[in-house]
Amino acid sequence: MGVSRLDVFYRRLLLSKLFIGGWGKPEDLKRIFEFRKIIGDRDQCKTLVSQDYPVYINKTEEHSDCHIHEGYFISPLEHFVPGILPPEAVKARFQFLVPKRWQKDRPVCIHLAGTGDHFFWRRRTLMARPMIKEAGMASLILENPYYGYRKPKDQLRSCLKNVSDLFVMGGALILESTALLHWLKREGYWPLGMTGISMGGYMASLAVTNWPKPIPLIPCLSWSTASSVFTTGVLSRAVNWAQLEQQYAVNSVYEEEIIQLLQYCGADSIKMGPELVKNMDCVEHLLSLSGPGRAPVTRFSSSEADPEVLIGGVDKKSGPGDRAEHILSAVKTTGTKVESVTSNCCVNTSALEKKRDFTKCCRPSLHQESIGFMKGVMDECTHMANFSVPVDTSLIIVVQAKEDAYVPRTGVLSLQEIWPGCEVRYLKGGHISAYLFKQRVFRQAIYDAFNRFCLKYPNLH
C-alpha cells in the first residue's frame, strides 16, 4: 500500500499534540470498557434508548431551498454513565436541513463529524446543501461531543485531551444517533441512513452496528479500527507519546488492571507483527521521527537513558544475550506484554520508587509497550469486530483512498472480512486529496446506498 506524500506533508504543518493529558483516569476507562460490553451487543441494548426519547427544535430559519431547524436533546450517555461526559457536552446539538420540495419520499441522512469539524458549517456547505439540490435529500448534522458548543473549556482546538475522550465520544454518538433515528422515524421521515468522513465514518459505523433494522451506511475515509490511525498512521506523530509513556510507567494500574479488561482478541489484536512494524518504520522514515531528540521505538524512552545502553536493540553493557534484548525481540514479533524490567536499569533500590520515579527508571521498549497498549484500548472501543454486524451489510458502501496515510489498512482486518457483503470503493490518492476533491463521490455513494435500500425494502417503514 502506497502512502500519500500530501498526507505526510499536511500532517507536518499541524503542530498541535493529541492526548496531552494522557490516557485518562483509570476509573473512567474501566467504566467505558464495561459499558462497551453492553453497546457492543445489539441484542442487549434494544431498549437502552426509548423510541420516544425527547428531542427538541428550538429555532427554524427559512432559506431559498430549505428550512434549517436547530435542535437539542440530552445525551443518553449521561443517564447510563453519569459524569463521564464533560458538562459542556451533555447537551447534544444538531441542525436539520429539510428541502422545501421533496423529489421522492422523505429521505434523511445523518452526518457525523470528522476530526476538526466543529459546529455545522463544513458539513452543511460541502454535503447537506448540495444533497438537497442534487437529490432532494434532507440532512441531520449532529455535533460531536468535545467539538463546537460541546468542547470543554480546557481543550485546545480539536485536540482531545485524553485517550479516553475518544471512547466517550464514540459511546455518546452511538446512543445519540439512536435517539435521532427514533425521532426521525416518529416524525415520518423515510428512508433513514448514516454517513461520516474520516472519524465521522468510524462513528457512523459504530452507531449503525447498534441499530436493530436494515439501514444505509456510507463511511468515507475510515476503516475497521481506529487503532492503526494512532499507532502506525501519520497522525501517530501528533500523539503525545512522552506523556503517555510516563503515565504508563508510573501508574501500574494500566498494565496490571486495565489491560485485563480488553476483550477483543481477533487476528489483529495487540500483535506487533512484521507488517505493523514495517508500516511504522515507513511512517517514521517519512516523518523523520528518528532524528535528534526522538528515540526510535526500540530504544529507551526515558529522558535520562544512557545513550550507550541500547544501540539498534542490543544492550552493549550486557551483551547480545541479555534479557532486555530478548524481550525487545519478543515485543517486535509477537506483541506479547512486557513484564516490568527493573534490574540493572534503575538507580533507586526500592521497587516502589523504581516504579514511580519515571525520570530515573529506564524501561526497555517502553515506547513499544505504550503503542501496544494504545492498540489494545483502541481496538477494544473502536474495532468493528468488537460490535454487532449491521443487520444488512449489502446496504453499506465504504469509500476509501488507496494511498491513505491517516487510516492505514495494513495489519488490520478488512471491513469485507468483518462485514461480508459490504461494498468498498477505492479512490486514487490519499486522505487529504480525497477530502478536498471527492465530496461528490461521497454524495454519490450515499444516493446509491439509499436507492439500494428503497429497492430492497420498499415497505419497511
Coordinates of N, CA, C and O in Angstrom, one line a residue, residues 330-454:
A330 N 10.8 -10.1 21.4 CA 9.5 -10.7 21.5 C 8.4 -9.7 21.3 O 7.4 -10.0 20.6
V331 N 8.6 -8.5 21.8 CA 7.6 -7.5 21.5 C 7.4 -7.2 20.1 O 6.4 -7.0 19.5
K332 N 8.5 -7.0 19.4 CA 8.5 -6.7 18.0 C 7.9 -7.7 17.1 O 7.2 -7.4 16.1
T333 N 8.0 -9.0 17.5 CA 7.5 -10.0 16.6 C 6.1 -10.6 17.0 O 5.4 -11.0 16.2
T334 N 5.8 -10.5 18.3 CA 4.5 -11.1 18.8 C 3.6 -10.2 19.5 O 2.4 -10.5 19.6
G335 N 4.1 -9.1 20.0 CA 3.3 -8.2 20.7 C 2.9 -8.6 22.1 O 2.0 -8.0 22.7
T336 N 3.6 -9.6 22.6 CA 3.3 -10.1 24.0 C 3.6 -9.0 25.0 O 4.5 -8.2 24.8
K337 N 2.9 -9.0 26.1 CA 3.0 -7.9 27.1 C 4.4 -8.1 27.8 O 4.8 -9.1 28.2
V338 N 5.1 -7.0 27.9 CA 6.4 -7.0 28.5 C 6.3 -6.9 30.0 O 5.5 -6.1 30.5
E339 N 7.0 -7.8 30.7 CA 7.0 -7.7 32.2 C 7.9 -6.6 32.6 O 8.8 -6.2 31.8
S340 N 7.6 -6.0 33.7 CA 8.4 -4.9 34.2 C 9.9 -5.3 34.4 O 10.2 -6.3 35.0
V341 N 10.8 -4.6 33.7 CA 12.2 -4.9 33.8 C 12.9 -3.8 34.7 O 13.0 -2.7 34.2
T342 N 13.2 -4.1 35.9 CA 13.8 -3.1 36.7 C 15.3 -3.4 37.1 O 16.0 -2.5 37.5
S343 N 15.7 -4.6 37.0 CA 17.1 -4.9 37.4 C 18.0 -4.3 36.4 O 17.8 -4.3 35.2
N344 N 19.1 -3.7 36.9 CA 20.1 -3.1 36.1 C 19.7 -1.9 35.3 O 20.3 -1.5 34.4
C345 N 18.5 -1.3 35.6 CA 18.0 -0.2 34.8 C 17.6 1.0 35.6 O 17.2 2.0 35.1
C346 N 17.6 0.9 36.9 CA 17.2 2.0 37.8 C 18.2 2.3 38.8 O 18.9 1.4 39.3
V347 N 18.3 3.6 39.2 CA 19.3 4.0 40.2 C 18.8 3.6 41.6 O 19.6 3.2 42.4
N348 N 17.5 3.8 41.9 CA 17.0 3.5 43.2 C 17.0 2.0 43.5 O 16.9 1.2 42.6
T349 N 16.9 1.7 44.8 CA 16.9 0.3 45.2 C 15.5 -0.1 45.6 O 15.2 -1.3 45.5
S350 N 14.6 0.8 45.9 CA 13.3 0.5 46.3 C 12.4 0.1 45.1 O 12.4 0.9 44.1
A351 N 11.7 -1.0 45.1 CA 10.9 -1.4 43.9 C 9.8 -0.4 43.7 O 9.5 0.0 42.6
L352 N 9.3 0.2 44.8 CA 8.2 1.2 44.6 C 8.7 2.4 44.0 O 8.1 3.0 43.1
E353 N 9.9 2.9 44.4 CA 10.5 4.1 43.9 C 10.8 3.9 42.4 O 10.7 4.8 41.6
K354 N 11.3 2.6 42.1 CA 11.6 2.4 40.7 C 10.4 2.5 39.8 O 10.5 3.0 38.7
K355 N 9.2 2.1 40.3 CA 8.0 2.2 39.5 C 7.5 3.6 39.4 O 7.0 4.0 38.3
R356 N 7.7 4.4 40.4 CA 7.1 5.7 40.5 C 8.0 6.9 40.0 O 7.5 7.9 39.5
D357 N 9.3 6.7 40.1 CA 10.2 7.7 39.7 C 10.6 7.5 38.2 O 11.5 6.9 37.9
F358 N 9.8 8.1 37.3 CA 9.9 7.9 35.9 C 11.2 8.4 35.4 O 11.9 7.8 34.5
T359 N 11.7 9.6 35.9 CA 12.9 10.2 35.3 C 14.1 9.4 35.6 O 15.1 9.6 35.0
K360 N 14.0 8.4 36.6 CA 15.2 7.6 36.9 C 15.0 6.2 36.5 O 15.9 5.3 36.8
C361 N 13.9 5.9 35.9 CA 13.6 4.5 35.5 C 13.6 4.3 34.0 O 12.9 5.0 33.3
C362 N 14.5 3.5 33.5 CA 14.6 3.3 32.0 C 14.1 1.9 31.7 O 14.8 0.9 31.9
R363 N 12.9 1.8 31.1 CA 12.3 0.5 30.8 C 12.6 0.2 29.3 O 12.1 1.0 28.5
P364 N 13.2 -0.9 29.0 CA 13.4 -1.2 27.6 C 12.1 -1.3 26.9 O 11.1 -1.8 27.4
S365 N 12.0 -0.7 25.7 CA 10.8 -0.8 24.9 C 9.6 -0.2 25.5 O 8.5 -0.6 25.2
L366 N 9.7 0.8 26.4 CA 8.6 1.5 27.0 C 7.7 2.1 25.9 O 6.5 2.1 26.0
H367 N 8.3 2.7 24.9 CA 7.5 3.3 23.8 C 6.7 2.2 23.1 O 5.6 2.4 22.7
Q368 N 7.4 1.0 22.8 CA 6.7 -0.1 22.2 C 5.6 -0.6 23.0 O 4.5 -0.9 22.5
E369 N 5.8 -0.7 24.3 CA 4.7 -1.1 25.2 C 3.5 -0.1 25.2 O 2.4 -0.6 25.1
S370 N 3.8 1.2 25.1 CA 2.7 2.1 25.1 C 2.0 2.0 23.8 O 0.7 2.2 23.8
I371 N 2.7 1.8 22.7 CA 2.0 1.6 21.4 C 1.1 0.3 21.5 O 0.0 0.4 21.0
G372 N 1.6 -0.7 22.1 CA 0.8 -1.9 22.2 C -0.4 -1.7 23.1 O -1.5 -2.2 22.7
F373 N -0.3 -0.9 24.1 CA -1.4 -0.6 25.0 C -2.4 0.3 24.2 O -3.6 0.1 24.3
M374 N -1.9 1.2 23.5 CA -2.8 2.1 22.7 C -3.6 1.3 21.7 O -4.8 1.5 21.5
K375 N -2.9 0.3 21.0 CA -3.6 -0.5 20.1 C -4.7 -1.3 20.8 O -5.8 -1.5 20.3
G376 N -4.4 -1.8 22.0 CA -5.3 -2.6 22.7 C -6.6 -1.9 23.1 O -7.7 -2.3 22.9
V377 N -6.4 -0.7 23.7 CA -7.6 0.1 24.1 C -8.4 0.6 22.9 O -9.6 0.7 23.0
M378 N -7.7 1.0 21.9 CA -8.4 1.5 20.7 C -9.2 0.4 20.0 O -10.3 0.6 19.6
D379 N -8.6 -0.8 19.9 CA -9.4 -1.9 19.4 C -10.6 -2.3 20.3 O -11.6 -2.6 19.8
E380 N -10.4 -2.2 21.6 CA -11.5 -2.5 22.5 C -12.7 -1.6 22.2 O -13.9 -2.1 22.2
C381 N -12.5 -0.4 21.9 CA -13.7 0.6 21.8 C -14.0 1.0 20.4 O -15.0 1.6 20.1
T382 N -13.1 0.7 19.4 CA -13.4 1.1 18.0 C -13.4 0.0 17.0 O -13.8 0.3 15.8
H383 N -12.9 -1.2 17.3 CA -12.8 -2.2 16.3 C -14.2 -2.8 16.0 O -14.9 -3.2 16.9
M384 N -14.5 -2.7 14.7 CA -15.8 -3.1 14.3 C -16.1 -4.6 14.6 O -17.3 -5.0 14.8
A385 N -15.1 -5.4 14.7 CA -15.3 -6.8 15.1 C -15.7 -7.0 16.6 O -16.1 -8.1 17.0
N386 N -15.6 -5.9 17.3 CA -16.0 -5.9 18.7 C -17.4 -5.5 18.9 O -17.9 -5.4 20.1
F387 N -18.1 -5.3 17.8 CA -19.5 -4.8 17.8 C -20.4 -5.8 16.9 O -19.8 -6.5 16.2
S388 N -21.7 -5.7 17.1 CA -22.6 -6.5 16.3 C -22.4 -6.1 14.8 O -22.1 -5.0 14.4
V389 N -22.6 -7.1 13.9 CA -22.6 -6.9 12.5 C -23.9 -6.2 12.1 O -25.0 -6.6 12.6
P390 N -23.9 -5.1 11.3 CA -25.1 -4.4 10.9 C -26.1 -5.4 10.3 O -25.7 -6.5 9.7
V391 N -27.4 -5.1 10.4 CA -28.4 -6.1 10.0 C -28.3 -6.5 8.6 O -28.5 -7.7 8.2
D392 N -28.0 -5.6 7.7 CA -27.9 -5.9 6.3 C -26.7 -5.2 5.7 O -26.7 -4.0 5.4
T393 N -25.6 -6.0 5.6 CA -24.3 -5.4 5.1 C -24.3 -5.0 3.7 O -23.4 -4.2 3.2
S394 N -25.3 -5.4 2.9 CA -25.3 -5.1 1.5 C -25.7 -3.6 1.3 O -25.6 -3.0 0.2
L395 N -26.2 -3.0 2.4 CA -26.5 -1.6 2.3 C -25.4 -0.7 2.7 O -25.5 0.6 2.9
I396 N -24.2 -1.3 2.9 CA -23.0 -0.5 3.3 C -22.1 -0.3 2.1 O -21.7 -1.2 1.4
I397 N -21.8 1.0 1.8 CA -20.9 1.4 0.8 C -19.8 2.2 1.4 O -20.0 3.3 1.9
V398 N -18.6 1.6 1.4 CA -17.4 2.2 2.0 C -16.6 2.9 0.9 O -16.4 2.3 -0.1
V399 N -16.2 4.1 1.2 CA -15.4 4.9 0.2 C -14.0 5.1 0.9 O -13.9 5.7 1.9
Q400 N -13.0 4.5 0.3 CA -11.6 4.6 0.9 C -10.6 5.1 -0.1 O -10.8 4.9 -1.4
A401 N -9.6 5.8 0.3 CA -8.5 6.2 -0.5 C -7.4 5.2 -0.6 O -7.0 4.7 0.5
K402 N -6.9 4.9 -1.7 CA -5.9 3.9 -1.9 C -4.6 4.2 -1.2 O -3.9 3.3 -0.6
E403 N -4.2 5.5 -1.1 CA -2.9 5.8 -0.5 C -3.1 6.6 0.8 O -2.3 7.5 1.1
D404 N -4.1 6.2 1.5 CA -4.5 6.9 2.8 C -3.4 6.7 3.8 O -3.2 5.6 4.3
A405 N -2.7 7.8 4.2 CA -1.6 7.6 5.2 C -2.2 7.9 6.6 O -1.5 7.7 7.6
Y406 N -3.4 8.4 6.7 CA -4.0 8.7 8.0 C -4.7 7.4 8.5 O -4.8 7.2 9.7
V407 N -5.3 6.6 7.6 CA -6.0 5.4 8.0 C -5.4 4.2 7.4 O -5.9 3.7 6.3
P408 N -4.3 3.7 7.9 CA -3.6 2.5 7.3 C -4.5 1.3 7.4 O -5.2 1.0 8.3
R409 N -4.4 0.5 6.3 CA -5.2 -0.7 6.2 C -4.3 -1.9 6.4 O -4.8 -3.1 6.6
T410 N -3.0 -1.7 6.4 CA -2.0 -2.8 6.6 C -2.1 -3.3 8.0 O -2.0 -2.6 9.0
G411 N -2.1 -4.6 8.2 CA -2.0 -5.2 9.5 C -3.3 -5.3 10.3 O -3.3 -5.7 11.5
V412 N -4.4 -4.9 9.7 CA -5.7 -4.9 10.4 C -6.7 -5.7 9.5 O -6.6 -5.7 8.3
L413 N -7.7 -6.2 10.1 CA -8.8 -6.9 9.4 C -9.5 -5.9 8.5 O -9.7 -4.8 8.8
S414 N -9.9 -6.4 7.3 CA -10.6 -5.5 6.4 C -12.1 -5.5 6.7 O -12.6 -6.4 7.4
L415 N -12.7 -4.5 6.3 CA -14.2 -4.4 6.5 C -14.9 -5.5 5.8 O -16.0 -6.0 6.3
Q416 N -14.4 -6.0 4.7 CA -15.1 -7.1 4.0 C -15.0 -8.4 4.8 O -16.0 -9.2 4.7
E417 N -14.0 -8.6 5.6 CA -13.9 -9.7 6.4 C -14.9 -9.7 7.6 O -15.4 -10.7 8.0
I418 N -15.0 -8.5 8.1 CA -15.9 -8.3 9.3 C -17.4 -8.2 8.9 O -18.2 -8.7 9.6
W419 N -17.6 -7.5 7.8 CA -19.0 -7.3 7.3 C -19.1 -7.9 5.9 O -19.1 -7.2 4.9
P420 N -19.2 -9.2 5.7 CA -19.3 -9.8 4.4 C -20.5 -9.3 3.7 O -21.6 -9.1 4.2
G421 N -20.3 -8.9 2.4 CA -21.4 -8.4 1.6 C -21.3 -6.9 1.4 O -22.1 -6.3 0.6
C422 N -20.5 -6.2 2.2 CA -20.4 -4.7 2.0 C -19.6 -4.4 0.8 O -18.8 -5.2 0.3
E423 N -19.8 -3.2 0.2 CA -19.1 -2.8 -0.9 C -18.0 -1.7 -0.6 O -18.3 -0.9 0.2
V424 N -16.8 -1.9 -1.1 CA -15.8 -0.9 -0.9 C -15.4 -0.3 -2.2 O -15.0 -1.0 -3.2
R425 N -15.4 1.0 -2.3 CA -15.0 1.8 -3.5 C -13.7 2.5 -3.1 O -13.6 3.2 -2.2
Y426 N -12.7 2.3 -4.0 CA -11.4 2.9 -3.8 C -11.2 4.1 -4.7 O -11.5 4.0 -5.9
L427 N -10.6 5.1 -4.1 CA -10.3 6.3 -4.8 C -8.7 6.5 -5.0 O -8.0 6.0 -4.1
K428 N -8.3 7.1 -6.0 CA -6.9 7.3 -6.2 C -6.5 8.4 -5.2 O -7.2 9.4 -4.9
G429 N -5.2 8.4 -4.7 CA -4.7 9.4 -3.9 C -4.9 9.1 -2.4 O -5.1 7.9 -2.0
G430 N -4.7 10.1 -1.5 CA -4.7 9.9 -0.1 C -5.8 10.5 0.6 O -6.8 11.0 0.0
H431 N -5.7 10.6 1.9 CA -6.8 11.1 2.8 C -7.2 12.6 2.5 O -8.3 12.9 2.3
I432 N -6.2 13.4 2.4 CA -6.4 14.9 2.3 C -6.9 15.2 0.9 O -7.9 15.9 0.7
S433 N -6.3 14.6 -0.1 CA -6.8 14.9 -1.5 C -8.2 14.4 -1.7 O -9.0 15.1 -2.4
A434 N -8.6 13.2 -1.1 CA -9.9 12.7 -1.3 C -10.9 13.6 -0.6 O -12.0 13.9 -1.1
Y435 N -10.6 14.1 0.6 CA -11.5 15.0 1.3 C -11.7 16.3 0.6 O -12.8 16.8 0.5
L436 N -10.6 16.8 0.0 CA -10.7 18.1 -0.7 C -11.4 18.1 -2.0 O -12.1 19.0 -2.4
F437 N -11.3 16.9 -2.8 CA -11.7 16.9 -4.1 C -12.7 15.8 -4.5 O -13.2 15.8 -5.6
K438 N -13.1 15.0 -3.5 CA -14.0 13.9 -3.8 C -15.3 13.9 -3.1 O -16.0 12.9 -2.9
Q439 N -15.8 15.1 -2.6 CA -17.0 15.2 -1.9 C -18.2 14.7 -2.8 O -19.1 14.1 -2.3
R440 N -18.1 14.9 -4.1 CA -19.2 14.5 -5.0 C -19.3 12.9 -5.0 O -20.3 12.3 -5.1
V441 N -18.1 12.3 -4.9 CA -18.1 10.8 -4.9 C -18.7 10.3 -3.6 O -19.5 9.3 -3.6
F442 N -18.5 11.0 -2.5 CA -19.1 10.6 -1.2 C -20.6 10.7 -1.4 O -21.3 9.8 -0.9
R443 N -21.1 11.8 -1.9 CA -22.5 12.0 -2.1 C -23.1 11.0 -3.0 O -24.2 10.5 -2.7
Q444 N -22.4 10.6 -4.1 CA -23.0 9.6 -5.0 C -23.1 8.3 -4.3 O -24.1 7.5 -4.5
A445 N -22.2 7.9 -3.4 CA -22.3 6.7 -2.7 C -23.5 6.7 -1.7 O -24.1 5.7 -1.5
I446 N -23.8 7.9 -1.2 CA -25.0 8.0 -0.3 C -26.2 7.7 -1.1 O -27.1 7.0 -0.7
Y447 N -26.3 8.4 -2.3 CA -27.5 8.2 -3.1 C -27.6 6.7 -3.5 O -28.8 6.1 -3.5
D448 N -26.5 6.1 -3.9 CA -26.6 4.7 -4.3 C -27.0 3.7 -3.2 O -27.8 2.8 -3.4
A449 N -26.5 4.0 -1.9 CA -26.9 3.2 -0.8 C -28.4 3.4 -0.5 O -29.1 2.4 -0.2
F450 N -28.9 4.6 -0.5 CA -30.3 4.8 -0.3 C -31.2 4.2 -1.4 O -32.3 3.6 -1.0
N451 N -30.8 4.3 -2.6 CA -31.6 3.7 -3.7 C -31.6 2.1 -3.5 O -32.6 1.5 -3.8
R452 N -30.5 1.6 -3.1 CA -30.4 0.1 -2.9 C -31.4 -0.3 -1.8 O -32.0 -1.3 -1.8
F453 N -31.4 0.6 -0.7 CA -32.4 0.3 0.4 C -33.8 0.3 -0.1 O -34.6 -0.6 0.2
C454 N -34.2 1.3 -0.9 CA -35.5 1.5 -1.4 C -36.0 0.3 -2.3 O -37.1 -0.1 -2.2

